[in-house]
């Protein structure tokens, strides 16, 4: 198992609303990567990669 804390802010859209990725947990080959997201509402939820989308960031040239 590997836990990664991104150094740069990664803003995402989830089924529960907008938020920021706080931790990324990789349990290995047999399971999906888990993203721990702090939502704009203050709640923390965990999602898999299929549940989240990266938000626009004009500074980094990311236009969705």
mmCIF file of N, CA and C in Angstrom:
data_model
loop_
_atom_site.group_PDB
_atom_site.id
_atom_site.type_symbol
_atom_site.label_atom_id
_atom_site.label_comp_id
_atom_site.label_asym_id
_atom_site.label_seq_id
_atom_site.Cartn_x
_atom_site.Cartn_y
_atom_site.Cartn_z
ATOM 1 N N UNK A 1 0.847 -1.173 0.000
ATOM 2 C CA UNK A 1 0.000 0.000 0.000
ATOM 3 C C UNK A 1 0.890 1.233 0.000
ATOM 4 N N UNK A 2 0.535 2.196 -0.839
ATOM 5 C CA UNK A 2 1.251 3.455 -0.921
ATOM 6 C C UNK A 2 0.261 4.595 -0.716
ATOM 7 N N UNK A 3 0.641 5.552 0.139
ATOM 8 C CA UNK A 3 -0.183 6.745 0.350
ATOM 9 C C UNK A 3 0.619 7.948 -0.122
ATOM 10 N N UNK A 4 0.003 8.766 -0.969
ATOM 11 C CA UNK A 4 0.661 9.928 -1.549
ATOM 12 C C UNK A 4 -0.145 11.177 -1.221
ATOM 13 N N UNK A 5 0.540 12.216 -0.756
ATOM 14 C CA UNK A 5 -0.097 13.511 -0.518
ATOM 15 C C UNK A 5 0.392 14.475 -1.594
ATOM 16 N N UNK A 6 -0.487 14.870 -2.532
ATOM 17 C CA UNK A 6 -0.059 15.768 -3.614
ATOM 18 C C UNK A 6 0.473 17.098 -3.069
ATOM 19 N N UNK A 7 1.556 17.586 -3.671
ATOM 20 C CA UNK A 7 2.139 18.865 -3.262
ATOM 21 C C UNK A 7 1.364 20.048 -3.834
ATOM 22 N N UNK A 8 0.823 19.855 -5.029
ATOM 23 C CA UNK A 8 0.021 20.904 -5.657
ATOM 24 C C UNK A 8 -1.456 20.616 -5.436
ATOM 25 N N UNK A 9 -2.210 21.668 -5.327
ATOM 26 C CA UNK A 9 -3.657 21.564 -5.131
ATOM 27 C C UNK A 9 -4.298 20.965 -6.377
ATOM 28 N N UNK A 10 -5.091 19.921 -6.206
ATOM 29 C CA UNK A 10 -5.775 19.282 -7.327
ATOM 30 C C UNK A 10 -7.278 19.383 -7.093
ATOM 31 N N UNK A 11 -7.899 20.317 -7.816
ATOM 32 C CA UNK A 11 -9.330 20.563 -7.653
ATOM 33 C C UNK A 11 -10.108 19.611 -8.546
ATOM 34 N N UNK A 12 -11.137 18.980 -7.972
ATOM 35 C CA UNK A 12 -11.905 17.963 -8.692
ATOM 36 C C UNK A 12 -13.405 18.180 -8.519
ATOM 37 N N UNK A 13 -14.152 17.527 -9.394
ATOM 38 C CA UNK A 13 -15.607 17.478 -9.296
ATOM 39 C C UNK A 13 -15.966 16.023 -8.983
ATOM 40 N N UNK A 14 -16.770 15.828 -7.946
ATOM 41 C CA UNK A 14 -17.165 14.489 -7.509
ATOM 42 C C UNK A 14 -18.686 14.369 -7.571
ATOM 43 N N UNK A 15 -19.221 13.166 -7.380
ATOM 44 C CA UNK A 15 -20.681 13.025 -7.310
ATOM 45 C C UNK A 15 -21.292 13.794 -6.133
ATOM 46 N N UNK A 16 -20.506 14.149 -5.130
ATOM 47 C CA UNK A 16 -20.985 14.888 -3.953
ATOM 48 C C UNK A 16 -20.715 16.384 -4.053
ATOM 49 N N UNK A 17 -20.068 16.848 -5.131
ATOM 50 C CA UNK A 17 -19.768 18.263 -5.302
ATOM 51 C C UNK A 17 -18.293 18.508 -5.552
ATOM 52 N N UNK A 18 -17.909 19.787 -5.538
ATOM 53 C CA UNK A 18 -16.523 20.182 -5.806
ATOM 54 C C UNK A 18 -15.660 19.977 -4.565
ATOM 55 N N UNK A 19 -14.366 19.706 -4.811
ATOM 56 C CA UNK A 19 -13.464 19.514 -3.693
ATOM 57 C C UNK A 19 -12.010 19.502 -4.117
ATOM 58 N N UNK A 20 -11.141 19.165 -3.160
ATOM 59 C CA UNK A 20 -9.695 19.132 -3.372
ATOM 60 C C UNK A 20 -9.173 17.767 -2.934
ATOM 61 N N UNK A 21 -8.325 17.149 -3.775
ATOM 62 C CA UNK A 21 -7.728 15.864 -3.417
ATOM 63 C C UNK A 21 -6.729 16.091 -2.290
ATOM 64 N N UNK A 22 -6.891 15.355 -1.200
ATOM 65 C CA UNK A 22 -5.998 15.475 -0.052
ATOM 66 C C UNK A 22 -4.994 14.339 -0.022
ATOM 67 N N UNK A 23 -5.469 13.093 -0.206
ATOM 68 C CA UNK A 23 -4.592 11.922 -0.220
ATOM 69 C C UNK A 23 -4.966 10.995 -1.368
ATOM 70 N N UNK A 24 -3.957 10.281 -1.882
ATOM 71 C CA UNK A 24 -4.171 9.244 -2.880
ATOM 72 C C UNK A 24 -3.624 7.953 -2.291
ATOM 73 N N UNK A 25 -4.468 6.912 -2.215
ATOM 74 C CA UNK A 25 -4.057 5.641 -1.626
ATOM 75 C C UNK A 25 -4.122 4.552 -2.694
ATOM 76 N N UNK A 26 -2.989 3.875 -2.897
ATOM 77 C CA UNK A 26 -2.905 2.785 -3.860
ATOM 78 C C UNK A 26 -2.691 1.486 -3.096
ATOM 79 N N UNK A 27 -3.675 0.605 -3.163
ATOM 80 C CA UNK A 27 -3.616 -0.667 -2.433
ATOM 81 C C UNK A 27 -2.973 -1.787 -3.242
ATOM 82 N N UNK A 28 -2.616 -1.536 -4.493
ATOM 83 C CA UNK A 28 -1.969 -2.563 -5.302
ATOM 84 C C UNK A 28 -2.745 -2.882 -6.565
ATOM 85 N N UNK A 29 -2.347 -3.970 -7.218
ATOM 86 C CA UNK A 29 -2.863 -4.337 -8.539
ATOM 87 C C UNK A 29 -4.333 -4.747 -8.563
ATOM 88 N N UNK A 30 -4.820 -5.311 -7.501
ATOM 89 C CA UNK A 30 -6.158 -5.902 -7.505
ATOM 90 C C UNK A 30 -7.277 -4.926 -7.151
ATOM 91 N N UNK A 31 -6.982 -3.696 -6.869
ATOM 92 C CA UNK A 31 -8.013 -2.764 -6.372
ATOM 93 C C UNK A 31 -7.817 -1.376 -6.975
ATOM 94 N N UNK A 32 -8.881 -0.622 -7.025
ATOM 95 C CA UNK A 32 -8.819 0.750 -7.562
ATOM 96 C C UNK A 32 -8.043 1.673 -6.625
ATOM 97 N N UNK A 33 -7.451 2.698 -7.197
ATOM 98 C CA UNK A 33 -6.815 3.745 -6.409
ATOM 99 C C UNK A 33 -7.919 4.547 -5.716
ATOM 100 N N UNK A 34 -7.705 4.912 -4.459
ATOM 101 C CA UNK A 34 -8.695 5.654 -3.680
ATOM 102 C C UNK A 34 -8.205 7.094 -3.490
ATOM 103 N N UNK A 35 -9.073 8.047 -3.794
ATOM 104 C CA UNK A 35 -8.766 9.469 -3.627
ATOM 105 C C UNK A 35 -9.570 9.999 -2.448
ATOM 106 N N UNK A 36 -8.896 10.522 -1.434
ATOM 107 C CA UNK A 36 -9.570 11.158 -0.307
ATOM 108 C C UNK A 36 -9.724 12.630 -0.664
ATOM 109 N N UNK A 37 -10.961 13.101 -0.708
ATOM 110 C CA UNK A 37 -11.271 14.449 -1.174
ATOM 111 C C UNK A 37 -11.932 15.238 -0.047
ATOM 112 N N UNK A 38 -11.457 16.459 0.161
ATOM 113 C CA UNK A 38 -12.124 17.388 1.072
ATOM 114 C C UNK A 38 -13.051 18.244 0.216
ATOM 115 N N UNK A 39 -14.348 18.098 0.442
ATOM 116 C CA UNK A 39 -15.342 18.835 -0.339
ATOM 117 C C UNK A 39 -15.429 20.286 0.121
ATOM 118 N N UNK A 40 -15.955 21.150 -0.746
ATOM 119 C CA UNK A 40 -16.142 22.564 -0.398
ATOM 120 C C UNK A 40 -17.051 22.721 0.825
ATOM 121 N N UNK A 41 -17.891 21.730 1.087
ATOM 122 C CA UNK A 41 -18.799 21.766 2.245
ATOM 123 C C UNK A 41 -18.069 21.444 3.551
ATOM 124 N N UNK A 42 -16.813 20.971 3.457
ATOM 125 C CA UNK A 42 -16.042 20.605 4.636
ATOM 126 C C UNK A 42 -16.036 19.113 4.911
ATOM 127 N N UNK A 43 -16.876 18.371 4.217
ATOM 128 C CA UNK A 43 -16.918 16.924 4.401
ATOM 129 C C UNK A 43 -15.729 16.255 3.708
ATOM 130 N N UNK A 44 -15.324 15.095 4.221
ATOM 131 C CA UNK A 44 -14.292 14.276 3.585
ATOM 132 C C UNK A 44 -14.932 13.004 3.068
ATOM 133 N N UNK A 45 -14.636 12.672 1.812
ATOM 134 C CA UNK A 45 -15.155 11.460 1.202
ATOM 135 C C UNK A 45 -14.035 10.782 0.435
ATOM 136 N N UNK A 46 -14.192 9.489 0.180
ATOM 137 C CA UNK A 46 -13.247 8.757 -0.641
ATOM 138 C C UNK A 46 -13.940 8.310 -1.920
ATOM 139 N N UNK A 47 -13.220 8.458 -3.038
ATOM 140 C CA UNK A 47 -13.750 8.130 -4.361
ATOM 141 C C UNK A 47 -12.703 7.351 -5.141
ATOM 142 N N UNK A 48 -13.151 6.594 -6.146
ATOM 143 C CA UNK A 48 -12.226 5.954 -7.075
ATOM 144 C C UNK A 48 -12.033 6.877 -8.273
ATOM 145 N N UNK A 49 -11.067 6.547 -9.118
ATOM 146 C CA UNK A 49 -10.757 7.408 -10.263
ATOM 147 C C UNK A 49 -11.935 7.580 -11.219
ATOM 148 N N UNK A 50 -12.811 6.583 -11.310
ATOM 149 C CA UNK A 50 -13.950 6.695 -12.231
ATOM 150 C C UNK A 50 -15.020 7.665 -11.734
ATOM 151 N N UNK A 51 -14.949 8.052 -10.451
ATOM 152 C CA UNK A 51 -15.963 8.923 -9.851
ATOM 153 C C UNK A 51 -15.606 10.408 -9.870
ATOM 154 N N UNK A 52 -14.366 10.756 -10.207
ATOM 155 C CA UNK A 52 -13.963 12.159 -10.121
ATOM 156 C C UNK A 52 -13.434 12.673 -11.459
ATOM 157 N N UNK A 53 -13.556 13.987 -11.650
ATOM 158 C CA UNK A 53 -13.007 14.685 -12.822
ATOM 159 C C UNK A 53 -12.219 15.882 -12.333
ATOM 160 N N UNK A 54 -11.126 16.186 -13.005
ATOM 161 C CA UNK A 54 -10.312 17.351 -12.659
ATOM 162 C C UNK A 54 -11.024 18.605 -13.146
ATOM 163 N N UNK A 55 -11.010 19.663 -12.329
ATOM 164 C CA UNK A 55 -11.640 20.933 -12.701
ATOM 165 C C UNK A 55 -10.715 21.759 -13.592
ATOM 166 N N UNK A 56 -11.295 22.731 -14.291
ATOM 167 C CA UNK A 56 -10.518 23.665 -15.124
ATOM 168 C C UNK A 56 -9.451 24.367 -14.296
ATOM 169 N N UNK A 57 -8.304 24.624 -14.919
ATOM 170 C CA UNK A 57 -7.262 25.431 -14.299
ATOM 171 C C UNK A 57 -6.545 26.172 -15.417
ATOM 172 N N UNK A 58 -6.921 27.415 -15.638
ATOM 173 C CA UNK A 58 -6.377 28.208 -16.740
ATOM 174 C C UNK A 58 -4.873 28.419 -16.585
ATOM 175 N N UNK A 59 -4.385 28.558 -15.341
ATOM 176 C CA UNK A 59 -2.966 28.765 -15.082
ATOM 177 C C UNK A 59 -2.129 27.619 -15.656
ATOM 178 N N UNK A 60 -2.601 26.393 -15.517
ATOM 179 C CA UNK A 60 -1.871 25.230 -16.020
ATOM 180 C C UNK A 60 -2.326 24.819 -17.411
ATOM 181 N N UNK A 61 -3.186 25.622 -18.034
ATOM 182 C CA UNK A 61 -3.650 25.334 -19.379
ATOM 183 C C UNK A 61 -4.600 24.153 -19.460
ATOM 184 N N UNK A 62 -5.310 23.863 -18.376
ATOM 185 C CA UNK A 62 -6.229 22.725 -18.339
ATOM 186 C C UNK A 62 -7.641 23.246 -18.501
ATOM 187 N N UNK A 63 -8.184 23.086 -19.708
ATOM 188 C CA UNK A 63 -9.547 23.511 -20.018
ATOM 189 C C UNK A 63 -10.366 22.274 -20.292
ATOM 190 N N UNK A 64 -11.348 21.999 -19.472
ATOM 191 C CA UNK A 64 -12.164 20.795 -19.604
ATOM 192 C C UNK A 64 -13.370 21.100 -20.465
#
